[in-house]
Short mmCIF file of C-alpha atoms in Angstrom, two decimals:
data_model
loop_
_atom_site.label_atom_id
_atom_site.label_comp_id
_atom_site.label_asym_id
_atom_site.label_seq_id
_atom_site.Cartn_x
_atom_site.Cartn_y
_atom_site.Cartn_z
CA MET A 1 -8.97 20.06 47.64
CA HIS A 2 -11.85 18.97 45.46
CA LEU A 3 -14.88 17.41 47.02
CA SER A 4 -16.95 15.26 44.72
CA HIS A 5 -20.19 15.11 46.64
CA PRO A 6 -22.57 18.02 47.14
CA ALA A 7 -23.28 16.90 50.68
CA ARG A 8 -19.69 17.84 51.60
CA CYS A 9 -19.88 21.32 50.10
CA TRP A 10 -20.92 23.66 52.90
CA HIS A 11 -21.38 27.34 52.21
CA VAL A 12 -22.27 30.07 54.66
CA PHE A 13 -25.33 32.18 53.94
CA PRO A 14 -27.24 34.48 56.35
CA ARG A 15 -26.79 33.05 59.83
CA ARG A 16 -29.59 30.98 61.29
CA CYS A 17 -29.69 29.24 64.63
CA ALA A 18 -28.91 25.52 64.79
CA SER A 19 -32.46 24.59 65.67
CA ASP A 20 -33.79 26.38 62.57
CA ILE A 21 -31.32 24.55 60.34
CA ALA A 22 -32.17 21.22 61.97
CA ARG A 23 -35.90 21.74 61.50
CA SER A 24 -35.41 22.75 57.87
CA TYR A 25 -33.10 19.82 57.27
CA SER A 26 -35.49 17.29 58.76
CA SER A 27 -38.31 18.59 56.57
CA VAL A 28 -36.50 18.20 53.26
CA THR A 29 -33.78 15.57 53.62
CA HIS A 30 -34.05 11.97 52.46
CA GLU A 31 -31.69 9.20 51.48
CA LEU A 32 -28.31 10.74 50.75
CA PRO A 33 -27.10 10.86 47.16
CA PRO A 34 -24.33 8.33 46.44
CA TRP A 35 -20.67 9.30 46.46
CA ARG A 36 -19.29 10.25 43.04
CA PRO A 37 -15.67 10.30 41.81
CA VAL A 38 -14.40 13.81 41.15
CA SER A 39 -11.49 13.41 38.75
CA ALA A 40 -13.62 12.88 35.65
CA LEU A 41 -15.80 15.89 36.46
CA ASP A 42 -12.75 18.10 37.00
CA GLU A 43 -11.47 17.22 33.56
CA TRP A 44 -14.69 18.31 31.87
CA VAL A 45 -15.16 21.43 34.00
CA GLU A 46 -11.81 22.64 32.65
CA ARG A 47 -13.28 22.70 29.14
CA GLU A 48 -14.96 25.75 27.65
CA THR A 49 -18.40 25.50 26.13
CA ARG A 50 -18.78 26.38 22.44
CA PRO A 51 -21.95 28.48 22.00
CA ILE A 52 -23.73 28.68 18.65
CA SER A 53 -26.17 31.06 16.96
CA LEU A 54 -29.34 30.47 14.97
CA ARG A 55 -27.48 31.60 11.86
CA GLN A 56 -24.77 29.00 12.44
CA LEU A 57 -27.36 26.26 12.95
CA THR A 58 -29.05 27.33 9.72
CA PHE A 59 -25.87 27.59 7.65
CA PHE A 60 -24.53 24.26 8.87
CA GLY A 61 -27.73 22.29 8.34
CA ARG A 62 -29.03 23.82 5.11
CA THR A 63 -26.89 21.60 2.87
CA LEU A 64 -26.81 18.34 4.78
CA THR A 65 -24.19 15.74 3.86
CA GLU A 66 -22.98 12.68 5.69
CA PRO A 67 -19.71 14.34 6.86
CA ARG A 68 -21.69 17.32 8.17
CA LEU A 69 -24.11 15.06 10.01
CA ILE A 70 -21.22 13.14 11.59
CA SER A 71 -19.57 16.44 12.53
CA SER A 72 -22.81 17.60 14.15
CA GLY A 73 -23.03 14.37 16.13
CA ASN A 74 -19.49 14.69 17.46
CA TYR A 75 -20.10 18.33 18.43
CA VAL A 76 -23.14 17.28 20.46
CA ARG A 77 -21.31 14.23 21.83
CA THR A 78 -18.55 16.37 23.38
CA GLU A 79 -20.58 19.49 24.14
CA LEU A 80 -23.26 17.79 26.23
CA PRO A 81 -20.94 16.36 28.93
CA THR A 82 -19.05 19.66 29.00
CA ARG A 83 -22.20 21.67 29.65
CA ILE A 84 -23.55 19.15 32.14
CA ALA A 85 -20.25 19.11 34.05
CA HIS A 86 -20.36 22.87 34.65
CA ARG A 87 -23.88 22.65 36.03
CA LEU A 88 -23.03 19.66 38.22
CA ARG A 89 -20.27 21.77 39.73
CA ASP A 90 -22.80 24.57 40.35
CA ILE A 91 -25.06 22.13 42.21
CA GLN A 92 -22.11 20.89 44.25
CA GLN A 93 -21.61 24.41 45.57
CA LEU A 94 -25.00 24.46 47.26
CA PRO A 95 -25.24 23.83 51.01
CA TYR A 96 -25.62 20.26 52.12
CA VAL A 97 -29.14 20.80 53.44
CA VAL A 98 -30.29 22.12 50.05
CA VAL A 99 -28.82 19.40 47.84
CA SER A 100 -30.25 16.78 50.21
CA ASN A 101 -33.74 17.91 49.24
CA PRO A 102 -35.32 14.89 47.49
CA HIS A 103 -36.31 16.87 44.39
CA LEU A 104 -32.93 18.55 43.89
CA SER A 105 -31.12 15.32 44.69
CA LEU A 106 -33.10 13.57 41.96
CA VAL A 107 -32.10 16.26 39.45
CA TYR A 108 -28.46 15.91 40.51
CA GLU A 109 -28.64 12.15 39.93
CA LEU A 110 -30.26 12.63 36.51
CA TYR A 111 -27.52 15.03 35.48
CA TYR A 112 -24.68 12.87 36.79
CA LYS A 113 -25.98 9.74 35.08
CA ALA A 114 -26.33 11.70 31.83
CA PHE A 115 -22.78 13.03 32.25
CA GLU A 116 -21.38 9.52 32.74
CA ARG A 117 -23.42 8.24 29.80
CA PHE A 118 -22.31 10.89 27.30
CA ARG A 119 -18.65 11.07 28.27
CA ALA A 120 -18.31 7.33 27.63
CA ILE A 121 -19.58 7.52 24.03
CA PRO A 122 -16.72 6.98 21.54
CA GLU A 123 -16.18 9.14 18.47
CA ILE A 124 -18.95 8.90 15.89
CA ARG A 125 -17.41 7.63 12.65
CA GLY A 126 -20.37 6.61 10.51
CA LEU A 127 -24.13 6.63 10.13
CA GLU A 128 -24.56 3.49 12.21
CA ASP A 129 -22.68 5.10 15.10
CA ASN A 130 -24.83 8.21 14.72
CA ASP A 131 -28.08 6.22 14.82
CA GLY A 132 -26.99 4.60 18.08
CA PHE A 133 -26.05 8.00 19.50
CA CYS A 134 -29.47 9.39 18.54
CA ASP A 135 -31.17 6.55 20.41
CA ILE A 136 -29.26 7.59 23.53
CA LEU A 137 -30.24 11.24 22.99
CA ARG A 138 -33.94 10.40 22.72
CA THR A 139 -33.85 8.26 25.85
CA THR A 140 -32.09 10.97 27.85
CA LEU A 141 -34.41 13.74 26.69
CA LYS A 142 -37.39 11.66 27.78
CA GLU A 143 -35.85 10.84 31.17
CA HIS A 144 -35.21 14.52 31.86
CA LEU A 145 -38.80 15.68 31.35
CA VAL A 146 -39.23 15.60 35.13
CA ALA A 147 -36.30 17.97 35.77
CA ILE A 148 -38.14 21.31 35.57
CA PRO A 149 -41.00 20.53 38.00
CA LYS A 150 -38.52 18.83 40.34
CA LEU A 151 -36.24 21.87 40.29
CA ALA A 152 -39.19 24.17 40.95
CA MET A 153 -40.47 22.07 43.85
CA GLY A 154 -36.99 21.78 45.29
CA VAL A 155 -36.33 25.53 45.41
CA LEU A 156 -39.80 26.22 46.84
CA GLU A 157 -39.24 23.68 49.61
CA CYS A 158 -35.84 25.23 50.34
CA ARG A 159 -37.22 28.73 50.82
CA GLY A 160 -35.46 30.31 53.78
CA LEU A 161 -32.37 28.14 53.45
CA LEU A 162 -30.94 30.40 50.75
CA PRO A 163 -31.44 34.08 49.97
CA PRO A 164 -34.00 34.63 47.16
CA GLU A 165 -31.34 36.14 44.88
CA VAL A 166 -29.20 33.00 45.23
CA ILE A 167 -32.18 30.77 44.43
CA ASP A 168 -33.00 32.83 41.35
CA GLU A 169 -29.42 32.82 40.11
CA PHE A 170 -29.26 29.05 40.59
CA MET A 171 -32.55 28.46 38.76
CA ASN A 172 -31.69 30.79 35.89
CA THR A 173 -28.31 29.12 35.49
CA LEU A 174 -29.72 25.59 35.38
CA LEU A 175 -32.69 26.45 33.19
CA ARG A 176 -30.65 28.37 30.64
CA ALA A 177 -28.13 25.52 30.52
CA ARG A 178 -30.98 23.04 30.13
CA ILE A 179 -32.34 24.97 27.16
CA SER A 180 -28.90 25.01 25.57
CA ARG A 181 -28.47 21.25 25.88
CA ARG A 182 -31.89 20.47 24.48
CA VAL A 183 -31.40 22.89 21.59
CA ILE A 184 -28.26 21.17 20.33
CA ALA A 185 -29.62 17.68 21.04
CA GLU A 186 -32.98 18.26 19.32
CA GLN A 187 -31.29 20.04 16.42
CA HIS A 188 -29.07 17.03 15.78
CA LEU A 189 -32.03 14.65 16.04
CA ALA A 190 -33.98 16.78 13.54
CA LEU A 191 -31.03 16.85 11.11
CA THR A 192 -30.63 13.08 11.40
CA GLU A 193 -34.33 12.58 10.74
CA LYS A 194 -34.09 14.79 7.66
CA PHE A 195 -30.97 13.00 6.39
CA ASN A 196 -32.60 9.59 6.80
CA SER A 197 -35.85 10.63 5.14
CA PRO A 198 -36.53 9.04 1.72
CA TRP A 199 -36.98 12.44 0.04
CA HIS A 200 -33.66 13.90 1.18
CA PHE A 201 -31.17 14.69 -1.58
CA PRO A 202 -27.95 16.35 -0.38
CA GLY A 203 -27.62 19.85 -1.82
CA SER A 204 -31.19 19.98 -3.11
CA GLN A 205 -32.81 23.41 -3.01
CA ASP A 206 -36.30 22.11 -3.81
CA ARG A 207 -38.70 24.46 -2.00
CA THR A 208 -41.79 22.34 -2.59
CA ASP A 209 -41.05 20.28 0.52
CA THR A 210 -43.51 21.37 3.25
CA ASN A 211 -40.62 21.43 5.72
CA ALA A 212 -38.30 23.46 3.48
CA ASP A 213 -38.62 26.48 5.75
CA PHE A 214 -37.08 24.48 8.58
CA VAL A 215 -33.42 23.69 9.08
CA GLY A 216 -33.62 21.14 11.83
CA GLU A 217 -35.54 22.85 14.63
CA VAL A 218 -34.89 26.37 13.31
CA PHE A 219 -37.91 27.91 11.56
CA LEU A 220 -36.49 30.36 9.03
CA LYS A 221 -39.71 32.32 8.46
CA CYS A 222 -41.19 32.65 11.91
CA ASN A 223 -44.10 35.09 11.48
CA ALA A 224 -44.96 37.02 14.63
CA LYS A 225 -48.60 37.63 13.68
CA GLU A 226 -49.26 33.96 12.91
CA VAL A 227 -47.72 32.82 16.19
CA ILE A 228 -49.74 35.39 18.16
CA GLU A 229 -53.00 34.36 16.51
CA ARG A 230 -52.32 30.63 16.92
CA CYS A 231 -51.30 30.89 20.59
CA GLY A 232 -54.10 33.35 21.26
CA ASN A 233 -56.77 31.03 19.84
CA LEU A 234 -55.44 28.16 21.92
CA ALA A 235 -55.34 30.23 25.13
CA GLN A 236 -58.87 31.54 24.47
CA ASP A 237 -60.17 28.01 23.95
CA MET A 238 -58.60 26.80 27.18
CA MET A 239 -60.06 29.72 29.14
CA ARG A 240 -63.47 29.14 27.55
CA GLN A 241 -63.41 25.47 28.52
CA SER A 242 -62.15 26.21 32.02
CA SER A 243 -64.60 29.00 32.83
CA GLY A 244 -67.60 27.72 30.92
CA SER A 245 -68.17 31.27 29.72
CA ASP A 246 -67.96 32.94 26.32
CA LYS A 247 -66.94 36.27 27.86
CA ILE A 248 -63.37 35.94 26.61
CA PRO A 249 -61.49 39.03 25.38
CA ASP A 250 -60.68 39.33 21.69
CA ILE A 251 -57.06 39.68 20.53
CA CYS A 252 -56.37 42.51 18.10
CA VAL A 253 -53.06 42.44 16.23
CA GLN A 254 -51.71 45.62 14.66
CA GLY A 255 -48.44 46.95 13.29
CA HIS A 256 -46.22 45.00 10.91
CA PRO A 257 -48.07 41.74 10.09
CA ASN A 258 -45.35 40.49 7.73
CA ALA A 259 -42.48 40.65 10.23
CA THR A 260 -40.52 37.39 10.04
CA PHE A 261 -37.30 36.14 11.58
CA PRO A 262 -35.43 32.86 12.17
CA TYR A 263 -36.26 31.31 15.52
CA ILE A 264 -36.97 28.08 17.30
CA LEU A 265 -40.72 28.05 17.04
CA SER A 266 -41.42 26.23 20.32
CA HIS A 267 -39.49 28.89 22.27
CA LEU A 268 -41.52 31.74 20.81
CA GLU A 269 -44.79 29.86 21.23
CA TYR A 270 -44.06 29.34 24.91
CA ILE A 271 -43.32 33.02 25.58
CA ILE A 272 -46.25 34.37 23.55
CA GLY A 273 -48.59 31.69 24.90
CA GLU A 274 -47.71 32.50 28.50
CA LEU A 275 -48.10 36.26 28.06
CA LEU A 276 -51.45 35.94 26.28
CA ARG A 277 -52.61 33.38 28.81
CA ASN A 278 -51.91 35.83 31.66
CA SER A 279 -53.67 38.70 29.89
CA ILE A 280 -56.74 36.65 28.93
CA GLN A 281 -57.08 35.33 32.45
CA ALA A 282 -56.72 38.78 34.05
CA VAL A 283 -59.27 40.43 31.75
CA SER A 284 -61.73 37.52 32.04
CA GLU A 285 -61.60 37.58 35.83
CA LYS A 286 -62.01 41.35 36.01
CA TYR A 287 -65.09 41.39 33.76
CA LYS A 288 -66.71 38.06 34.70
CA ASN A 289 -69.53 39.79 36.64
CA SER A 290 -69.85 42.74 34.30
CA SER A 291 -72.61 43.16 31.74
CA GLU A 292 -70.27 44.85 29.29
CA LYS A 293 -68.03 43.03 26.83
CA PRO A 294 -64.42 42.59 28.00
CA PRO A 295 -62.02 45.02 26.29
CA PRO A 296 -59.70 43.40 23.72
CA ILE A 297 -56.08 42.51 24.26
CA GLU A 298 -54.07 44.66 21.87
CA VAL A 299 -50.88 43.35 20.34
CA LEU A 300 -48.57 45.69 18.44
CA ILE A 301 -45.80 44.25 16.24
CA CYS A 302 -42.93 46.61 15.42
CA GLU A 303 -40.25 45.56 12.93
CA ALA A 304 -36.89 47.33 13.11
CA PRO A 305 -33.70 46.60 11.14
CA GLN A 306 -32.25 44.36 13.86
CA HIS A 307 -35.19 43.53 16.10
CA VAL A 308 -38.87 42.65 16.18
CA ILE A 309 -40.68 44.04 19.20
CA MET A 310 -44.09 42.83 20.33
CA ARG A 311 -46.17 44.77 22.85
CA ILE A 312 -49.06 42.92 24.49
CA SER A 313 -51.44 45.31 26.27
CA ASP A 314 -54.42 44.34 28.41
CA GLN A 315 -56.92 46.06 30.67
CA GLY A 316 -57.00 43.34 33.30
CA GLY A 317 -56.43 45.58 36.29
CA GLY A 318 -52.65 45.43 36.49
CA ILE A 319 -50.44 43.49 38.88
CA PRO A 320 -51.19 43.84 42.61
CA ARG A 321 -48.45 45.67 44.46
CA GLY A 322 -47.89 42.75 46.82
CA ILE A 323 -46.99 40.47 43.90
CA LEU A 324 -44.58 42.82 42.12
CA PRO A 325 -41.51 41.94 44.26
CA TYR A 326 -41.88 38.28 43.24
CA LEU A 327 -42.79 38.83 39.60
CA TRP A 328 -39.51 37.60 38.09
CA SER A 329 -38.51 35.37 40.98
CA PHE A 330 -38.84 31.62 41.37
CA ASP A 331 -39.22 32.27 45.12
CA LYS A 332 -42.87 33.28 45.26
CA GLY A 333 -42.99 34.45 48.87
CA PRO A 334 -46.45 34.05 50.44
CA GLN A 335 -47.74 32.22 47.34
CA SER A 336 -45.06 29.54 47.41
CA ARG A 337 -47.14 26.93 49.21
CA ALA A 338 -50.01 27.13 46.72
CA HIS A 339 -47.63 26.92 43.77
CA LEU A 340 -45.86 23.95 45.35
CA GLU A 341 -49.15 22.07 45.62
CA ASN A 342 -49.95 22.87 41.98
CA LEU A 343 -46.53 21.67 40.83
CA LYS A 344 -47.20 18.29 42.41
CA ARG A 345 -50.01 17.90 39.89
CA VAL A 346 -47.58 18.38 36.98
CA PRO A 347 -45.23 15.35 37.05
CA ALA A 348 -43.38 16.12 33.83
CA MET A 349 -42.87 19.06 31.52
CA ALA A 350 -41.59 19.07 27.98
CA ALA A 351 -38.31 20.62 27.00
CA THR A 352 -39.91 23.90 26.04
CA MET A 353 -41.92 24.11 29.25
CA GLN A 354 -44.89 25.20 27.19
CA GLU A 355 -47.97 23.98 29.02
CA LEU A 356 -50.53 24.26 26.23
CA THR A 357 -52.01 21.15 24.68
CA VAL A 358 -51.02 20.43 21.11
CA SER A 359 -54.19 18.88 19.75
CA LYS A 360 -54.54 16.66 16.70
CA GLU A 361 -56.63 19.42 15.15
CA ARG A 362 -53.82 21.92 15.52
CA LYS A 363 -51.28 19.53 14.01
CA HIS A 364 -53.54 19.09 11.00
CA ALA A 365 -54.37 22.80 10.65
CA ASP A 366 -50.78 23.91 11.03
CA LYS A 367 -49.03 21.13 9.14
CA GLU A 368 -46.95 23.74 7.29
CA THR A 369 -45.30 24.94 10.50
CA PHE A 370 -45.89 22.24 13.11
CA ARG A 371 -43.00 19.87 13.63
CA GLU A 372 -42.92 16.77 15.77
CA GLY A 373 -40.52 17.11 18.65
CA SER A 374 -40.68 18.42 22.19
CA LEU A 375 -43.96 20.17 21.38
CA ASP A 376 -45.59 16.81 20.84
CA SER A 377 -45.31 15.87 24.51
CA LEU A 378 -46.55 19.09 26.10
CA THR A 379 -48.36 18.92 29.40
CA SER A 380 -51.90 20.31 29.50
CA ARG A 381 -52.59 22.75 32.32
CA PRO A 382 -55.91 24.47 33.04
CA PRO A 383 -55.71 28.27 33.49
CA ASN A 384 -56.41 28.06 37.23
CA LEU A 385 -53.42 25.77 37.84
CA ARG A 386 -50.86 28.47 38.54
CA LEU A 387 -47.27 27.37 38.91
CA GLY A 388 -45.56 30.73 39.45
CA MET A 389 -42.98 29.99 36.76
CA GLY A 390 -44.51 31.48 33.62
CA LEU A 391 -42.90 34.92 33.65
CA PRO A 392 -39.42 33.99 34.96
CA MET A 393 -39.31 31.05 32.54
CA SER A 394 -40.45 33.27 29.67
CA ARG A 395 -37.67 35.74 30.43
CA VAL A 396 -35.09 32.92 30.45
CA TYR A 397 -36.28 31.86 27.00
CA ALA A 398 -36.37 35.44 25.67
CA GLU A 399 -32.86 36.20 26.86
CA TYR A 400 -31.45 32.89 25.62
CA TRP A 401 -31.24 34.18 22.03
CA ALA A 402 -30.17 37.69 23.18
CA GLY A 403 -33.71 39.07 23.38
CA SER A 404 -35.53 40.66 26.32
CA LEU A 405 -38.86 40.64 28.15
CA GLU A 406 -40.15 43.52 30.27
CA LEU A 407 -43.47 44.24 31.97
CA HIS A 408 -45.00 47.59 32.91
CA SER A 409 -48.00 47.48 35.21
CA LEU A 410 -50.48 50.28 35.89
CA GLU A 411 -52.29 49.05 38.96
CA GLY A 412 -56.03 49.36 38.54
CA TYR A 413 -55.83 49.46 34.74
CA GLY A 414 -53.66 46.87 33.02
CA VAL A 415 -50.27 45.57 31.93
CA ASP A 416 -48.00 46.18 28.94
CA ALA A 417 -45.55 43.37 28.13
CA PHE A 418 -42.65 44.10 25.76
CA LEU A 419 -40.95 41.17 24.04
CA GLN A 420 -37.89 41.94 21.91
CA ILE A 421 -36.53 39.32 19.49
CA SER A 422 -33.25 39.52 17.61
CA LYS A 423 -34.31 39.54 13.97
CA LEU A 424 -31.05 38.53 12.29
CA GLY A 425 -30.35 35.31 14.17
CA ASN A 426 -26.67 36.26 14.50
CA LYS A 427 -26.53 36.39 18.30
CA ASN A 428 -24.92 33.48 20.12
CA GLU A 429 -26.96 31.57 22.66
CA GLN A 430 -26.50 33.19 26.04
CA VAL A 431 -24.89 30.24 27.80
CA THR A 432 -24.15 30.68 31.48
CA ASN A 433 -20.51 31.22 32.38
CA ARG A 434 -18.39 28.19 33.13
CA ALA A 435 -18.01 26.91 36.65
CA THR A 436 -14.58 27.02 38.26
CA ILE A 437 -12.71 23.81 38.86
CA ASP A 438 -11.76 24.87 42.39
CA ALA A 439 -15.25 25.96 43.36
CA VAL A 440 -15.64 23.20 45.95
#
């Protein structure tokens, strides 16, 4: 039997007494989500997702013709409801008391409405159809900016109702799937914008165009050193403004300064920005009452045949032992309440979850590499507004394109962060496995 509503999908986790469940339920429940038909969802859950790689995105979009643009639109048109359907089924597997949480219920409603919207779109046959489809994509992307903070608040409020490992698996699944949907949607929007631009000539290889190094959202010559310096300057400026002090650590970049690779720039900027932000804050706090100059943050770039590895080393005192168990978890243990209060101050987050302001000055200074898109609607966050999501989110982004992120802490001294990026762009997006049709 298939049950179409998450409120009917009970699962047994570690036993708790009835009074505990009742108290937890009363603290998080609200108006029940509406009943949804199941037959349509079953049909789409049966379909397999079709993952893509950066190389495929580049090859397909480099020579942009009308048939290719229409083909891209129909891929996105069918892939989005397929990917959403699998994640809706994952949400339906959660216990009733969890899905009734107002934040998670809102996310469920957003996803179901998007599923219904996209599955009803007929085949795209011409440019006019594609323009209408792109309008729907833009509207949906904007509506879903609230999803990440709502997910985070929901899982923090449901602490104790699910084991931490279940919460983390659920969050990683939904966040990775969210990245995948926004990648293909924003890529198609970027290709459409390029095709409709007055200077587009199908098949042209003119490299004088300032955006020639981009194929849609894929930046073909992503330079590690430039990204580190740009994100570092921005993080330093934010810390300087927040603290009112000039005692901000320098950032020294060594190794292979010319290492380049194809990547989605906003993804890399988020990861690097978050790591540098953590290091700058740790060093600044450790040396704020010291008369000596803070030691620099050292970044080493290593280019190998198949990978680029970046090591970010600081002397900020390391990670306290009590925090280590929660480092990569969305369940922050004793710190959950503080992070929940901070999340309430962040109503919406952009697709990339990067929380650094993109100023007009930066757009002008970096006009060769800055592209309008999800980066243009980033939410500003002062350094002291800690959300507890930076590291787990950064790892989700790193692993999405088959990379990795690891941290090594020497308590009392500092932290080494190791970010590995696939250099060739030939790895498929790491899309979460499909849900099973008989899961509920």
